[in-house]
PDB file of C-alpha atoms in Angstrom:
ATOM      1  CA  MET A   1      -0.047   0.016  -0.050  1.00  0.00           C
ATOM      2  CA  ALA A   2       1.398   3.344  -1.122  1.00  0.00           C
ATOM      3  CA  ALA A   3       1.554   5.983   1.608  1.00  0.00           C
ATOM      4  CA  ALA A   4      -0.500   9.045   1.207  1.00  0.00           C
ATOM      5  CA  VAL A   5       1.463  12.172   0.167  1.00  0.00           C
ATOM      6  CA  ALA A   6       0.079  15.558   1.448  1.00  0.00           C
ATOM      7  CA  THR A   7       0.950  18.691  -0.358  1.00  0.00           C
ATOM      8  CA  LEU A   8       1.277  22.271   1.188  1.00  0.00           C
ATOM      9  CA  GLN A   9      -1.572  24.551  -0.073  1.00  0.00           C
ATOM     10  CA  PRO A  10      -3.102  27.893   0.935  1.00  0.00           C
ATOM     11  CA  VAL A  11      -6.113  27.363   2.941  1.00  0.00           C
ATOM     12  CA  ASP A  12      -9.099  29.588   4.314  1.00  0.00           C
ATOM     13  CA  VAL A  13      -9.677  29.249   7.838  1.00  0.00           C
ATOM     14  CA  ALA A  14     -13.239  29.456   9.525  1.00  0.00           C
ATOM     15  CA  TRP A  15     -14.352  28.641  13.048  1.00  0.00           C
ATOM     16  CA  ALA A  16     -17.629  27.759  14.434  1.00  0.00           C
ATOM     17  CA  ALA A  17     -19.342  26.819  17.713  1.00  0.00           C
ATOM     18  CA  ALA A  18     -22.423  25.110  19.164  1.00  0.00           C
ATOM     19  CA  MET A  19     -23.608  24.202  22.472  1.00  0.00           C
ATOM     20  CA  ASP A  20     -24.201  20.666  23.577  1.00  0.00           C
ATOM     21  CA  GLY A  21     -25.299  19.794  26.949  1.00  0.00           C
ATOM     22  CA  ARG A  22     -26.064  16.152  26.290  1.00  0.00           C
ATOM     23  CA  VAL A  23     -22.733  14.557  26.515  1.00  0.00           C
ATOM     24  CA  ALA A  24     -20.586  15.963  29.370  1.00  0.00           C
ATOM     25  CA  PHE A  25     -21.364  16.358  33.061  1.00  0.00           C
ATOM     26  CA  ASN A  26     -19.608  17.502  36.250  1.00  0.00           C
ATOM     27  CA  ARG A  27     -18.857  14.210  37.858  1.00  0.00           C
ATOM     28  CA  ARG A  28     -18.600  15.738  41.439  1.00  0.00           C
ATOM     29  CA  THR A  29     -22.020  15.755  43.126  1.00  0.00           C
ATOM     30  CA  VAL A  30     -23.174  17.327  46.515  1.00  0.00           C
ATOM     31  CA  MET A  31     -25.042  14.503  48.537  1.00  0.00           C
ATOM     32  CA  ARG A  32     -28.010  15.141  50.533  1.00  0.00           C
ATOM     33  CA  ASP A  33     -26.030  14.518  53.657  1.00  0.00           C
ATOM     34  CA  GLY A  34     -23.829  17.454  52.792  1.00  0.00           C
ATOM     35  CA  THR A  35     -20.836  15.522  51.624  1.00  0.00           C
ATOM     36  CA  ALA A  36     -19.308  15.929  48.147  1.00  0.00           C
ATOM     37  CA  GLU A  37     -18.105  12.969  45.821  1.00  0.00           C
ATOM     38  CA  MET A  38     -17.564  11.697  42.684  1.00  0.00           C
ATOM     39  CA  PHE A  39     -20.795   9.782  42.479  1.00  0.00           C
ATOM     40  CA  PHE A  40     -20.551   6.422  40.716  1.00  0.00           C
ATOM     41  CA  GLY A  41     -22.479   4.337  43.408  1.00  0.00           C
ATOM     42  CA  PRO A  42     -22.874   2.421  45.588  1.00  0.00           C
ATOM     43  CA  ARG A  43     -25.439   4.978  46.905  1.00  0.00           C
ATOM     44  CA  THR A  44     -28.381   5.821  44.805  1.00  0.00           C
ATOM     45  CA  VAL A  45     -29.130   8.712  42.573  1.00  0.00           C
ATOM     46  CA  GLU A  46     -31.790   9.847  45.208  1.00  0.00           C
ATOM     47  CA  ASP A  47     -28.809  10.529  47.514  1.00  0.00           C
ATOM     48  CA  VAL A  48     -27.591  13.180  45.149  1.00  0.00           C
ATOM     49  CA  LEU A  49     -28.660  16.850  45.769  1.00  0.00           C
ATOM     50  CA  GLN A  50     -26.878  18.431  42.732  1.00  0.00           C
ATOM     51  CA  ARG A  51     -23.946  18.773  40.639  1.00  0.00           C
ATOM     52  CA  GLU A  52     -21.005  20.548  42.496  1.00  0.00           C
ATOM     53  CA  GLY A  53     -19.703  22.325  39.680  1.00  0.00           C
ATOM     54  CA  PRO A  54     -19.744  23.509  36.080  1.00  0.00           C
ATOM     55  CA  SER A  55     -19.128  21.658  32.725  1.00  0.00           C
ATOM     56  CA  ASP A  56     -18.253  23.054  29.315  1.00  0.00           C
ATOM     57  CA  PRO A  57     -20.827  22.384  26.811  1.00  0.00           C
ATOM     58  CA  GLU A  58     -19.234  24.253  23.924  1.00  0.00           C
ATOM     59  CA  VAL A  59     -18.351  22.301  20.806  1.00  0.00           C
ATOM     60  CA  GLY A  60     -15.653  24.226  18.785  1.00  0.00           C
ATOM     61  CA  VAL A  61     -14.749  23.585  15.144  1.00  0.00           C
ATOM     62  CA  ALA A  62     -12.239  25.109  12.894  1.00  0.00           C
ATOM     63  CA  THR A  63     -11.983  24.187   9.316  1.00  0.00           C
ATOM     64  CA  PHE A  64      -9.079  24.728   6.728  1.00  0.00           C
ATOM     65  CA  THR A  65     -10.335  24.765   3.211  1.00  0.00           C
ATOM     66  CA  GLY A  66      -8.210  24.578   0.132  1.00  0.00           C
ATOM     67  CA  ARG A  67      -8.830  26.575  -3.203  1.00  0.00           C
ATOM     68  CA  ASP A  68     -10.955  23.689  -4.434  1.00  0.00           C
ATOM     69  CA  ARG A  69     -13.527  24.668  -1.636  1.00  0.00           C
ATOM     70  CA  LYS A  70     -12.880  21.325  -0.004  1.00  0.00           C
ATOM     71  CA  ALA A  71     -12.029  21.163   3.723  1.00  0.00           C
ATOM     72  CA  VAL A  72      -8.667  19.547   4.033  1.00  0.00           C
ATOM     73  CA  ALA A  73      -8.547  19.705   7.820  1.00  0.00           C
ATOM     74  CA  ALA A  74     -10.810  20.270  10.781  1.00  0.00           C
ATOM     75  CA  LEU A  75      -9.710  20.990  14.495  1.00  0.00           C
ATOM     76  CA  LEU A  76     -12.597  19.685  16.797  1.00  0.00           C
ATOM     77  CA  HIS A  77     -12.790  20.868  20.384  1.00  0.00           C
ATOM     78  CA  HIS A  78     -14.852  19.618  23.443  1.00  0.00           C
ATOM     79  CA  THR A  79     -14.413  19.286  27.114  1.00  0.00           C
ATOM     80  CA  CYS A  80     -14.814  15.741  28.434  1.00  0.00           C
ATOM     81  CA  HIS A  81     -12.454  12.871  29.818  1.00  0.00           C
ATOM     82  CA  PRO A  82     -12.052  10.253  27.238  1.00  0.00           C
ATOM     83  CA  VAL A  83     -12.389   7.372  29.703  1.00  0.00           C
ATOM     84  CA  HIS A  84     -15.195   4.955  28.440  1.00  0.00           C
ATOM     85  CA  TRP A  85     -12.642   2.338  28.057  1.00  0.00           C
ATOM     86  CA  HIS A  86     -11.120   2.395  31.651  1.00  0.00           C
ATOM     87  CA  PRO A  87      -9.970   0.319  33.285  1.00  0.00           C
ATOM     88  CA  HIS A  88      -8.873  -1.801  30.363  1.00  0.00           C
ATOM     89  CA  ARG A  89      -5.097  -1.665  29.843  1.00  0.00           C
ATOM     90  CA  THR A  90      -5.133  -0.866  26.117  1.00  0.00           C
ATOM     91  CA  VAL A  91      -5.043   2.284  24.016  1.00  0.00           C
ATOM     92  CA  HIS A  92      -8.613   3.187  22.751  1.00  0.00           C
ATOM     93  CA  ALA A  93      -9.637   6.166  20.705  1.00  0.00           C
ATOM     94  CA  ASP A  94     -12.799   6.574  22.989  1.00  0.00           C
ATOM     95  CA  TRP A  95     -15.248   9.459  21.977  1.00  0.00           C
ATOM     96  CA  PRO A  96     -12.557  11.640  20.358  1.00  0.00           C
ATOM     97  CA  GLY A  97     -11.950   8.935  17.832  1.00  0.00           C
ATOM     98  CA  ARG A  98     -15.523   8.270  17.112  1.00  0.00           C
ATOM     99  CA  TRP A  99     -16.159  12.040  16.781  1.00  0.00           C
ATOM    100  CA  ALA A 100     -13.358  12.431  14.302  1.00  0.00           C
ATOM    101  CA  GLU A 101     -14.530   9.366  12.400  1.00  0.00           C
ATOM    102  CA  TYR A 102     -18.051  10.457  12.246  1.00  0.00           C
ATOM    103  CA  VAL A 103     -17.274  13.993  11.003  1.00  0.00           C
ATOM    104  CA  ARG A 104     -15.042  12.737   8.262  1.00  0.00           C
ATOM    105  CA  ARG A 105     -17.799  10.192   7.225  1.00  0.00           C
ATOM    106  CA  ASP A 106     -20.798  12.518   7.557  1.00  0.00           C
ATOM    107  CA  LEU A 107     -19.641  16.056   7.070  1.00  0.00           C
ATOM    108  CA  LEU A 108     -16.179  16.779   5.869  1.00  0.00           C
ATOM    109  CA  PRO A 109     -15.192  13.574   3.855  1.00  0.00           C
ATOM    110  CA  ASP A 110     -12.108  15.341   2.322  1.00  0.00           C
ATOM    111  CA  ALA A 111     -10.808  16.709   5.813  1.00  0.00           C
ATOM    112  CA  MET A 112      -8.599  15.042   8.422  1.00  0.00           C
ATOM    113  CA  PRO A 113     -10.333  15.855  11.636  1.00  0.00           C
ATOM    114  CA  LEU A 114      -8.135  16.317  14.718  1.00  0.00           C
ATOM    115  CA  VAL A 115      -9.809  16.466  18.282  1.00  0.00           C
ATOM    116  CA  VAL A 116      -8.234  18.736  20.920  1.00  0.00           C
ATOM    117  CA  ASN A 117      -9.565  17.972  24.413  1.00  0.00           C
ATOM    118  CA  GLY A 118     -10.420  20.868  26.641  1.00  0.00           C
ATOM    119  CA  CYS A 119      -9.587  21.278  30.393  1.00  0.00           C
ATOM    120  CA  CYS A 120     -11.458  18.247  31.727  1.00  0.00           C
ATOM    121  CA  GLY A 121     -11.161  18.838  35.478  1.00  0.00           C
ATOM    122  CA  ASN A 122     -14.282  17.111  36.752  1.00  0.00           C
ATOM    123  CA  VAL A 123     -16.119  17.012  33.368  1.00  0.00           C
ATOM    124  CA  HIS A 124     -17.056  13.339  32.594  1.00  0.00           C
ATOM    125  CA  HIS A 125     -19.448  11.575  30.200  1.00  0.00           C
ATOM    126  CA  HIS A 126     -21.469   9.691  32.941  1.00  0.00           C
ATOM    127  CA  ASP A 127     -24.804  11.699  33.864  1.00  0.00           C
ATOM    128  CA  VAL A 128     -25.729  10.643  37.472  1.00  0.00           C
ATOM    129  CA  PHE A 129     -29.259  12.028  36.916  1.00  0.00           C
ATOM    130  CA  ASP A 130     -29.903   9.712  33.889  1.00  0.00           C
ATOM    131  CA  PRO A 131     -28.307   6.369  34.414  1.00  0.00           C
ATOM    132  CA  ARG A 132     -30.217   4.830  31.635  1.00  0.00           C
ATOM    133  CA  ARG A 133     -28.885   7.211  28.964  1.00  0.00           C
ATOM    134  CA  GLU A 134     -26.737   5.632  26.349  1.00  0.00           C
ATOM    135  CA  ASP A 135     -23.205   6.249  27.344  1.00  0.00           C
ATOM    136  CA  THR A 136     -20.789   4.813  24.743  1.00  0.00           C
ATOM    137  CA  PRO A 137     -17.950   6.332  22.752  1.00  0.00           C
ATOM    138  CA  GLU A 138     -20.202   5.942  19.634  1.00  0.00           C
ATOM    139  CA  SER A 139     -23.170   7.547  21.034  1.00  0.00           C
ATOM    140  CA  MET A 140     -21.179  10.551  22.228  1.00  0.00           C
ATOM    141  CA  GLY A 141     -19.557  10.606  18.658  1.00  0.00           C
ATOM    142  CA  ARG A 142     -22.785  10.720  17.090  1.00  0.00           C
ATOM    143  CA  LEU A 143     -24.158  13.518  19.267  1.00  0.00           C
ATOM    144  CA  LEU A 144     -21.155  15.625  18.964  1.00  0.00           C
ATOM    145  CA  THR A 145     -21.250  15.191  15.180  1.00  0.00           C
ATOM    146  CA  GLU A 146     -24.878  16.603  15.289  1.00  0.00           C
ATOM    147  CA  SER A 147     -23.482  19.576  17.238  1.00  0.00           C
ATOM    148  CA  THR A 148     -20.659  20.041  14.801  1.00  0.00           C
ATOM    149  CA  LYS A 149     -23.293  20.001  11.782  1.00  0.00           C
ATOM    150  CA  ARG A 150     -25.200  22.770  13.492  1.00  0.00           C
ATOM    151  CA  ALA A 151     -22.002  24.718  14.235  1.00  0.00           C
ATOM    152  CA  LEU A 152     -20.947  24.434  10.475  1.00  0.00           C
ATOM    153  CA  GLU A 153     -24.020  26.111   9.381  1.00  0.00           C
ATOM    154  CA  LYS A 154     -22.950  29.419  10.791  1.00  0.00           C
ATOM    155  CA  PRO A 155     -19.084  29.540  10.199  1.00  0.00           C
ATOM    156  CA  HIS A 156     -17.004  32.611  10.923  1.00  0.00           C
ATOM    157  CA  ALA A 157     -14.184  33.187   8.265  1.00  0.00           C
ATOM    158  CA  VAL A 158     -11.003  34.261   9.571  1.00  0.00           C
ATOM    159  CA  GLU A 159      -9.739  37.219   7.491  1.00  0.00           C
ATOM    160  CA  ARG A 160      -6.548  37.044   5.848  1.00  0.00           C
ATOM    161  CA  PRO A 161      -3.905  39.810   7.110  1.00  0.00           C
TER     162      PRO A 161
END
């Protein structure tokens, strides 16, 4: 198999953003007894009073478009720990890998997407208030791709100097 060869070319840069509060949540909770903890059990969700802190629901996208009007690259940004695969001792692309895969497949077929993770802190994909919610790298990738599509409907061009 021959290796792909990239050629340098001038590009136009645009950025876009959308909000998505469906995939990342603050994992620290204040319990009804006044304690704070990362809630994953064994207590029940009825023991949880509220989330302790914020999350970052912004989905950021930057596109780099060649003269042929095709996006050659995309920079994707969201804040959430990529830890669906924990505690396995292997490398796994988790939700960033699925998101990049789905953006390329569904939105920007000529682009190479790169996911840049935000400052995660206590932001996690597990929602203690909806334990039945589908929580997989694939579901998170699908939802973030939907938000990326919404964001790309209103891009902001970066002006050339």
